[in-house]
């Protein structure tokens, strides 16, 4: 800004007017170029957000245009219901289990990929593939693997003698959620691995060389060099993964639709269920607003991490 | 590493390959089960316990889905939806990213940060509001109802990635063109975009994959099964009381072939895009 002002003061009146004109014109183009994106995001993201807030105050059947104002009734009903607290617990369990496994496995893969080995490009591509497959397809494949009669998981467990009769993970209220976690971990680990690998590659080699000369074992190198150096990457990646896992829809919906008996439902699964199975847009909107509140907390954390250190954009 | 003797280096290599191959085996196993099952004859797929290697190979399932399902139509729709989403996203992202990379203006920081926040607002939480909008705009059950939200949710990533890349292109290249009388649009089209090819490829791949893979929008906004994409097609086969696993898995295999081809050719760009979009170094 200061350099712009200096430039401005150094000029004579005539050129100053001319300069102002071009400056305005230049900025005019700048604004013109971002306008389509702004208009688009306002109408496809901002407006539906407002619409969700408005709808949450109405009784609004999905299949009819009738709307009745009910104020905060939906919220009161939600906070007084047992299902809400059950959903919170199930969502928390789903996010913590899935993100922890993805982080640990991703780190394990990244550390081993970050070595001087032949075929690194092959391994990198191969590990990435599950992330690129449609979630619904991965979910179908995991349903197949976990099929109580014909599934490979049961075949392996039976062959190795770990179980004596077939088990149905997805059909059981206490295990169905974990069956979905397995699929989600399979899908989400590649992203973690690639992000961690990028982070690992930015750690200077001489740190490791010095440690090796001092006789540090790989575990000590991992603990005292890798983890501290990778801290901010791990933080950002787990936060992003937390957000994505929190809102993950396709996997659970394809595998269990939240069942059996709502045991694998999360908050977002419930939003969908209420809106399109039970046909109550207003109540689903109120659940969505509660979802927003959680996302807002994550978003603030993410922004603070992202813009930390006062770095200019 | 330098101090380690030959034996220890050798052992280390064995350990690294051992771990990588074991993990790769686990990661590849679901693919294997999927593909292996599609080549089994109908009665073998329903045997207990499952056979790891088909006793008898047959491509019969592929013939059956070819003639009895809309798999070709679904693949076509997936392409239509994905390509349209890519075009729409780039049309919006390129000018915005370029503008931010090249100009200082009031509100730029706010714009870029708001865009980042949009990335946090997941589609599912917005689905109720979006549904209302699509119905009132009479877009329900049209391709646009799927393309528009997909573009909105890939736009943030694209703006940030292209913005980062455009900033690295030297300003001098544009200035000589500007002296030659080229407009900002001409400069963008003739100088910047050709130079930004790696970033554009990453953008296109990311957006294409996003649109190809998503079930939610198609599930919610399209009712007409002639408009389904691949994930929705596969999902529609799950719905039946007695799922036809063999057909479902076969359609799944067909649906991921384009993605495997994409990965084989564009792995580097995908990785570059994934890492630069989410994590700053």
Coordinates of C-alpha atoms in Angstrom, one line a residue, chain B:
Chain B
X1 CA 22.9 -44.6 7.3
X2 CA 26.5 -43.9 6.3
X3 CA 27.8 -45.7 9.3
X4 CA 25.7 -48.8 8.7
X5 CA 27.5 -51.9 7.4
X6 CA 26.4 -53.9 4.4
X7 CA 24.5 -56.5 6.4
X8 CA 22.5 -53.9 8.3
X9 CA 21.6 -52.0 5.1
X10 CA 20.6 -55.3 3.6
X11 CA 18.4 -56.1 6.6
X12 CA 16.9 -52.6 6.5
X13 CA 15.9 -53.1 2.9
X14 CA 14.3 -56.4 3.7
X15 CA 12.4 -54.8 6.5
X16 CA 11.2 -51.9 4.4
X17 CA 10.1 -54.0 1.4
X18 CA 8.5 -56.5 3.8
X19 CA 6.4 -53.8 5.5
X20 CA 5.5 -52.1 2.2
X21 CA 4.5 -55.3 0.4
X22 CA 2.5 -56.5 3.4
X23 CA 0.6 -53.2 3.5
X24 CA 0.2 -53.2 -0.3
X25 CA -1.2 -56.7 0.0
X26 CA -3.8 -55.5 2.5
X27 CA -4.6 -52.5 0.3
X28 CA -5.0 -54.5 -2.8
X29 CA -7.0 -57.4 -1.3
X30 CA -10.4 -55.7 -1.7
X31 CA -9.6 -55.2 -5.4
X32 CA -8.6 -58.8 -5.7
X33 CA -11.8 -60.1 -4.1
X34 CA -13.9 -57.8 -6.4
X35 CA -12.2 -58.8 -9.6
X36 CA -11.8 -62.5 -8.7
X37 CA -15.5 -62.7 -7.9
X38 CA -16.6 -61.4 -11.2
X39 CA -14.8 -64.2 -13.0
X40 CA -16.4 -67.0 -11.0
X41 CA -19.4 -68.9 -12.4
X42 CA -22.7 -68.0 -10.7
X43 CA -22.8 -71.0 -8.3
X44 CA -19.2 -70.7 -7.1
X45 CA -19.7 -67.1 -6.0
X46 CA -22.2 -68.3 -3.5
X47 CA -20.1 -71.0 -1.9
X48 CA -19.1 -71.1 1.7
X49 CA -16.4 -70.5 2.6
X50 CA -15.4 -68.3 -0.4
X51 CA -12.7 -69.7 -2.7
X52 CA -9.7 -67.4 -2.9
X53 CA -8.9 -68.4 -6.5
X54 CA -11.9 -69.2 -8.8
X55 CA -12.1 -72.9 -9.5
X56 CA -13.3 -72.1 -13.0
X57 CA -12.8 -68.8 -14.9
X58 CA -15.6 -67.3 -16.9
X59 CA -16.3 -63.8 -18.3
X60 CA -20.0 -64.6 -18.5
X61 CA -20.8 -61.9 -15.9
X62 CA -19.4 -59.2 -18.2
X63 CA -21.7 -60.3 -21.0
X64 CA -24.7 -60.4 -18.7
X65 CA -24.2 -56.8 -17.3
X66 CA -23.5 -55.6 -20.9
X67 CA -26.9 -56.9 -22.0
X68 CA -29.0 -56.7 -18.8
X69 CA -28.0 -53.5 -17.1
X70 CA -27.6 -49.8 -18.1
X71 CA -23.9 -50.0 -17.3
X72 CA -22.8 -48.3 -20.6
X73 CA -25.4 -45.5 -20.0
X74 CA -24.1 -45.0 -16.5
X75 CA -20.5 -44.7 -17.6
X76 CA -21.6 -42.3 -20.3
X77 CA -23.5 -40.2 -17.7
X78 CA -20.5 -40.3 -15.4
X79 CA -18.4 -38.8 -18.2
X80 CA -21.0 -36.2 -19.0
X81 CA -21.3 -35.1 -15.4
X82 CA -17.6 -35.1 -14.7
X83 CA -16.6 -33.2 -17.8
X84 CA -19.3 -30.6 -17.4
X85 CA -18.2 -30.1 -13.8
X86 CA -14.6 -29.7 -14.8
X87 CA -15.5 -27.1 -17.5
X88 CA -17.8 -25.1 -15.1
X89 CA -15.3 -25.2 -12.3
X90 CA -12.4 -24.0 -14.4
X91 CA -14.4 -21.3 -16.0
X92 CA -15.0 -19.9 -12.5
X93 CA -11.7 -20.7 -10.9
X94 CA -9.2 -19.5 -13.5
X95 CA -10.3 -15.9 -13.6
X96 CA -10.7 -15.7 -9.9
X97 CA -7.3 -17.3 -9.2
X98 CA -5.6 -15.2 -11.8
X99 CA -7.1 -12.0 -10.4
X100 CA -5.9 -12.8 -6.9
X101 CA -2.4 -13.8 -8.0
X102 CA -1.8 -10.7 -10.1
X103 CA -3.7 -7.8 -8.4
X104 CA -3.8 -6.2 -5.0
X105 CA -7.3 -5.1 -4.1
X106 CA -9.4 -4.5 -1.1
X107 CA -11.2 -7.6 -0.1
X108 CA -8.8 -10.1 -1.6
X109 CA -7.8 -11.7 1.7
X110 CA -11.4 -11.9 2.8
X111 CA -12.3 -13.6 -0.5
X112 CA -9.6 -16.2 -0.3
X113 CA -10.3 -17.0 3.3
X114 CA -14.1 -17.3 2.7
X115 CA -13.3 -19.7 -0.2
X116 CA -11.3 -21.8 2.2
X117 CA -14.2 -21.9 4.7
X118 CA -16.5 -23.1 1.9
X119 CA -14.3 -26.1 1.6
X120 CA -15.3 -26.9 5.2
X121 CA -19.0 -26.7 4.5
X122 CA -19.6 -30.3 3.5
X123 CA -22.4 -31.1 1.0
X124 CA -24.4 -33.3 3.3
X125 CA -24.9 -30.6 5.9
X126 CA -26.2 -28.4 3.1
X127 CA -28.2 -31.0 1.3
X128 CA -31.5 -29.9 2.8
X129 CA -31.0 -26.3 1.7
X130 CA -29.8 -27.4 -1.7
X131 CA -32.8 -29.6 -2.2
X132 CA -35.1 -26.7 -1.6
X133 CA -33.1 -24.5 -4.0
X134 CA -33.1 -27.2 -6.7
X135 CA -36.8 -27.8 -6.4
X136 CA -37.7 -24.1 -6.6
X137 CA -35.4 -23.5 -9.5
X138 CA -36.9 -26.5 -11.3
X139 CA -33.5 -28.1 -11.6
X140 CA -34.6 -31.2 -9.7
X141 CA -34.0 -34.3 -11.8
X142 CA -31.7 -32.5 -14.3
X143 CA -28.0 -33.0 -14.8
X144 CA -27.5 -29.4 -13.7
X145 CA -28.7 -30.3 -10.2
X146 CA -25.6 -32.6 -9.9
X147 CA -23.1 -30.5 -11.8
X148 CA -23.7 -27.2 -10.0
X149 CA -23.1 -28.5 -6.4
X150 CA -20.1 -30.5 -7.6
X151 CA -18.6 -27.4 -9.1
X152 CA -19.3 -25.4 -6.0
X153 CA -17.5 -27.9 -3.7
X154 CA -14.5 -28.3 -6.0
X155 CA -14.2 -24.6 -6.7
X156 CA -12.3 -23.7 -3.4
X157 CA -9.6 -26.3 -4.0
X158 CA -9.2 -25.1 -7.6
X159 CA -9.0 -21.4 -6.8
X160 CA -6.3 -22.0 -4.1
X161 CA -4.3 -24.4 -6.2
X162 CA -4.3 -22.2 -9.3
X163 CA -3.7 -19.1 -7.3
X164 CA -0.6 -20.6 -5.8
X165 CA 0.7 -21.7 -9.2
X166 CA -0.1 -18.5 -11.0
X167 CA 1.9 -16.6 -8.4
X168 CA 5.0 -18.5 -9.4
X169 CA 4.9 -17.4 -13.0
X170 CA 7.3 -14.4 -13.6
X171 CA 5.5 -11.1 -14.1
X172 CA 8.0 -10.1 -16.8
X173 CA 6.5 -12.5 -19.3
X174 CA 3.2 -10.7 -19.1
X175 CA 4.6 -7.2 -19.1
X176 CA 6.2 -7.5 -22.5
X177 CA 2.9 -8.8 -23.9
X178 CA 1.1 -5.9 -22.2
X179 CA 3.5 -3.4 -23.8
X180 CA 2.7 -5.2 -27.1
X181 CA -1.0 -4.2 -26.5
X182 CA -2.4 -7.5 -25.3
X183 CA -5.4 -7.3 -22.9
X184 CA -5.5 -9.1 -19.6
X185 CA -7.8 -11.7 -21.0
X186 CA -5.4 -12.3 -24.0
X187 CA -2.5 -12.6 -21.6
X188 CA -4.3 -15.1 -19.5
X189 CA -5.3 -17.2 -22.5
X190 CA -2.1 -17.1 -24.5
X191 CA 0.7 -16.8 -21.8
X192 CA -0.5 -17.9 -18.4
X193 CA -2.6 -20.9 -19.1
X194 CA 0.0 -22.7 -21.3
X195 CA 2.6 -22.1 -18.6
X196 CA 0.2 -23.3 -15.8
X197 CA -0.4 -26.7 -17.5
X198 CA 0.8 -28.8 -14.6
X199 CA -1.5 -27.0 -12.2
X200 CA -4.4 -27.2 -14.7
X201 CA -3.9 -31.0 -15.1
X202 CA -4.0 -31.4 -11.3
X203 CA -7.1 -29.3 -11.1
X204 CA -8.9 -31.2 -13.9
X205 CA -7.9 -34.6 -12.4
X206 CA -9.1 -33.6 -8.9
X207 CA -12.4 -32.2 -10.2
X208 CA -13.0 -35.1 -12.6
X209 CA -12.5 -37.6 -9.8
X210 CA -14.7 -35.7 -7.4
X211 CA -17.6 -35.6 -9.8
X212 CA -17.0 -39.2 -11.0
X213 CA -17.0 -40.6 -7.5
X214 CA -19.8 -38.8 -5.8
X215 CA -23.0 -40.6 -4.9
X216 CA -24.8 -38.0 -2.7
X217 CA -25.9 -35.4 -5.3
X218 CA -27.1 -38.0 -7.8
X219 CA -28.9 -39.9 -5.1
X220 CA -30.7 -36.8 -3.9
X221 CA -31.4 -34.8 -7.1
X222 CA -31.8 -37.4 -9.9
X223 CA -34.7 -39.8 -9.8
X224 CA -34.6 -41.0 -13.4
X225 CA -32.4 -44.0 -13.7
X226 CA -31.4 -43.2 -17.2
X227 CA -29.5 -40.3 -15.7
X228 CA -27.6 -42.3 -13.0
X229 CA -23.8 -42.2 -12.8
X230 CA -21.7 -45.2 -11.9
X231 CA -21.8 -45.0 -8.1
X232 CA -25.6 -44.4 -8.3
X233 CA -26.0 -47.3 -10.7
X234 CA -24.1 -49.6 -8.4
X235 CA -26.1 -48.3 -5.4
X236 CA -29.4 -49.0 -7.2
X237 CA -28.3 -52.7 -7.5
X238 CA -27.7 -52.8 -3.7
X239 CA -31.2 -51.7 -3.0
X240 CA -32.9 -55.0 -4.0
X241 CA -33.9 -57.4 -1.3
X242 CA -31.6 -60.2 -2.7
X243 CA -28.6 -58.3 -4.0
X244 CA -27.1 -59.7 -7.2
X245 CA -23.6 -59.6 -6.0
X246 CA -22.0 -60.9 -9.1
X247 CA -23.6 -58.3 -11.4
X248 CA -23.0 -55.5 -8.8
X249 CA -19.3 -56.3 -8.6
X250 CA -19.0 -56.6 -12.3
X251 CA -20.5 -53.1 -12.8
X252 CA -18.1 -51.9 -10.1
X253 CA -15.1 -53.2 -11.9
X254 CA -16.2 -51.6 -15.2
X255 CA -16.8 -48.3 -13.3
X256 CA -13.3 -48.1 -11.9
X257 CA -11.5 -48.8 -15.1
X258 CA -11.5 -45.2 -16.3
X259 CA -10.1 -44.2 -12.9
X260 CA -7.3 -46.7 -13.1
X261 CA -6.3 -45.4 -16.5
X262 CA -6.4 -41.8 -15.2
X263 CA -4.1 -42.9 -12.3
X264 CA -1.7 -44.7 -14.4
X265 CA -1.0 -41.6 -16.6
X266 CA -1.5 -38.7 -14.1
X267 CA -0.2 -40.0 -10.8
X268 CA 2.3 -37.2 -10.4
X269 CA -0.2 -34.5 -11.0
X270 CA -2.7 -36.0 -8.6
X271 CA -0.1 -36.2 -5.9
X272 CA 1.0 -32.6 -6.6
X273 CA -2.6 -31.4 -6.5
X274 CA -3.4 -33.3 -3.3
X275 CA -0.5 -32.0 -1.4
X276 CA -0.5 -28.4 -2.6
X277 CA -4.3 -28.0 -2.0
X278 CA -4.4 -29.1 1.6
X279 CA -1.1 -28.5 3.2
X280 CA 1.2 -25.6 3.0
X281 CA 4.9 -26.3 3.6

